[in-house]
Short mmCIF file of C-alpha atoms in Angstrom, two decimals:
data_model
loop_
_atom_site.label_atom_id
_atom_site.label_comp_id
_atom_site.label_asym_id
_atom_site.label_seq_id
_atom_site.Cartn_x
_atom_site.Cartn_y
_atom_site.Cartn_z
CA UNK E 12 -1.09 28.26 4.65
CA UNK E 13 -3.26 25.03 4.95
CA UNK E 14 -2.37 21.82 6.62
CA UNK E 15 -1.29 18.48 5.56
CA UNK E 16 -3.91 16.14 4.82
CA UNK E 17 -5.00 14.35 7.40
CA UNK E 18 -6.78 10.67 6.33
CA UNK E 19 -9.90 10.55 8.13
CA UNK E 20 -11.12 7.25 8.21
CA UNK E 21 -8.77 5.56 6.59
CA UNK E 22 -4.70 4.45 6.72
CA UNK E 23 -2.09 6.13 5.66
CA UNK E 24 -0.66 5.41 2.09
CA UNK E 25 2.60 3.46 3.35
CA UNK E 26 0.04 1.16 5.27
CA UNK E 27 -2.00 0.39 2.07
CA UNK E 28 1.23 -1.42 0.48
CA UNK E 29 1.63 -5.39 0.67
CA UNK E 30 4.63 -6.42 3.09
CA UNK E 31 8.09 -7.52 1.25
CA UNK E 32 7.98 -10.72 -0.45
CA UNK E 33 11.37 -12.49 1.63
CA UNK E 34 12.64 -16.06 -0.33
CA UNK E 35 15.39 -17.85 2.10
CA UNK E 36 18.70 -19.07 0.63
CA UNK E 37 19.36 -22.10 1.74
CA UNK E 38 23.28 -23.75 1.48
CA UNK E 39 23.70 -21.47 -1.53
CA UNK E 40 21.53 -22.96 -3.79
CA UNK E 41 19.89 -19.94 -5.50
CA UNK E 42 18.01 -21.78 -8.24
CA UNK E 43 16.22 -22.94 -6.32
CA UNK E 44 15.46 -19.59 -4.32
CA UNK E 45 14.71 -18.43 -7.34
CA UNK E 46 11.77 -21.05 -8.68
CA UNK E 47 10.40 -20.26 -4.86
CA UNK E 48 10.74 -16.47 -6.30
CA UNK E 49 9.05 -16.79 -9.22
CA UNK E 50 5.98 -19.53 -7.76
CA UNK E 51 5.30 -16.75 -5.09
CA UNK E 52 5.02 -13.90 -7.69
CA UNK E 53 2.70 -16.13 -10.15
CA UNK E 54 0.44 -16.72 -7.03
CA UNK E 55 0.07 -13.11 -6.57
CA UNK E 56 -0.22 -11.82 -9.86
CA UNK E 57 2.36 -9.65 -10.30
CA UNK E 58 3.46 -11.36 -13.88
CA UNK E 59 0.21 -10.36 -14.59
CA UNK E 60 0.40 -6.87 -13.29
CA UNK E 61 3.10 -6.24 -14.61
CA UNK E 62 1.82 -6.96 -18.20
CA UNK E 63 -0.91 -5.00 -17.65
CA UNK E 64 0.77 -1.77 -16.52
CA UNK E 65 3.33 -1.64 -19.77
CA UNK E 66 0.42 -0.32 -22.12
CA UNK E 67 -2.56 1.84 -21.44
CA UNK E 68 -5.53 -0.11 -21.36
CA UNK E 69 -8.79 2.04 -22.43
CA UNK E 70 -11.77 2.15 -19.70
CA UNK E 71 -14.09 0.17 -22.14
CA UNK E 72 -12.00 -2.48 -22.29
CA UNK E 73 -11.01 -2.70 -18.80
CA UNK E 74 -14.59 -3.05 -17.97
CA UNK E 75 -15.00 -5.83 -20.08
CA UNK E 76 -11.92 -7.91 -19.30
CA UNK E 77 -12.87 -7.51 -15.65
CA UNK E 78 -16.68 -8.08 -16.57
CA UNK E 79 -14.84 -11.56 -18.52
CA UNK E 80 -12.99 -12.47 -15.30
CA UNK E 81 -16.17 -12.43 -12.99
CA UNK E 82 -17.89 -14.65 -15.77
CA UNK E 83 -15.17 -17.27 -16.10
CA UNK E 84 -14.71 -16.69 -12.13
CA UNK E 85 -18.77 -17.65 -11.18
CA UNK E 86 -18.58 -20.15 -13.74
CA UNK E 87 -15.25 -22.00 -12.15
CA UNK E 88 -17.41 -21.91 -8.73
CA UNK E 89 -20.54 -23.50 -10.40
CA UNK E 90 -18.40 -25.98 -11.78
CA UNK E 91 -16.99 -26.61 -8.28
CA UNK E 92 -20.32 -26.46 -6.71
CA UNK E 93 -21.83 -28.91 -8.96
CA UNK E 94 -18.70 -31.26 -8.71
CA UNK E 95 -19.12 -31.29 -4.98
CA UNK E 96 -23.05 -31.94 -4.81
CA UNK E 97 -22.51 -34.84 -7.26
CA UNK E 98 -23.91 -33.18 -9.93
CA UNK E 99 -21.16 -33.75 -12.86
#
C-alpha cells in the first residue's frame, strides 16, 4: 500500500485557492450590494474566466492570445512611461 502524497515544497491544494469574495448589505439595499458584486468580479477577472472556460481553447491559440496580452500589456507601460517622462 503506498502513502498519501505528501507536497514537498509546496502548499497544500486548499491553500492555493483565493479567499471568499464577502459584499456587505447595508439597510437592505441589495442593488447596490450587487453593483459592489459585480465591480469586484470585473476587477478580478472572473467575467473573463468564466468566458474562457465554457469552450476549449486549442494550445496554439492560447499561446498567441497570451503572447497578444503581453504585447498590448508592454505597450500600455511604454505608453505610461513615456507619458510620465514628458515624452507624449
Amino acid at each position: 500500500m503506498t502513502k498519501p502524497h505528501k507536497f514537498v515544497g509546496a502548499t497544500p491544494p486548499t491553500q492555493w485557492r483565493r479567499p471568499i469574495v464577502q459584499i456587505v448589505v447595508r439597510d437592505n439595499n441589495v442593488e447596490q450590494a450587487l453593483r459592489a458584486l459585480k465591480k469586484k468580479m470585473q476587477r478580478e477577472g472572473l467575467f473573463r474566466e468564466m468566458k474562457a472556460r465554457q469552450a476549449f481553447e486549442k494550445p496554439s491559440e492560447k499561446k498567441a492570445r497570451q503572447r497578444a496580452e503581453a504585447v498590448r500589456r508592454a505597450r500600455k507601460l511604454a505608453r505610461k512611461r513615456a507619458q510620465r517622462e514628458g515624452i507624449v
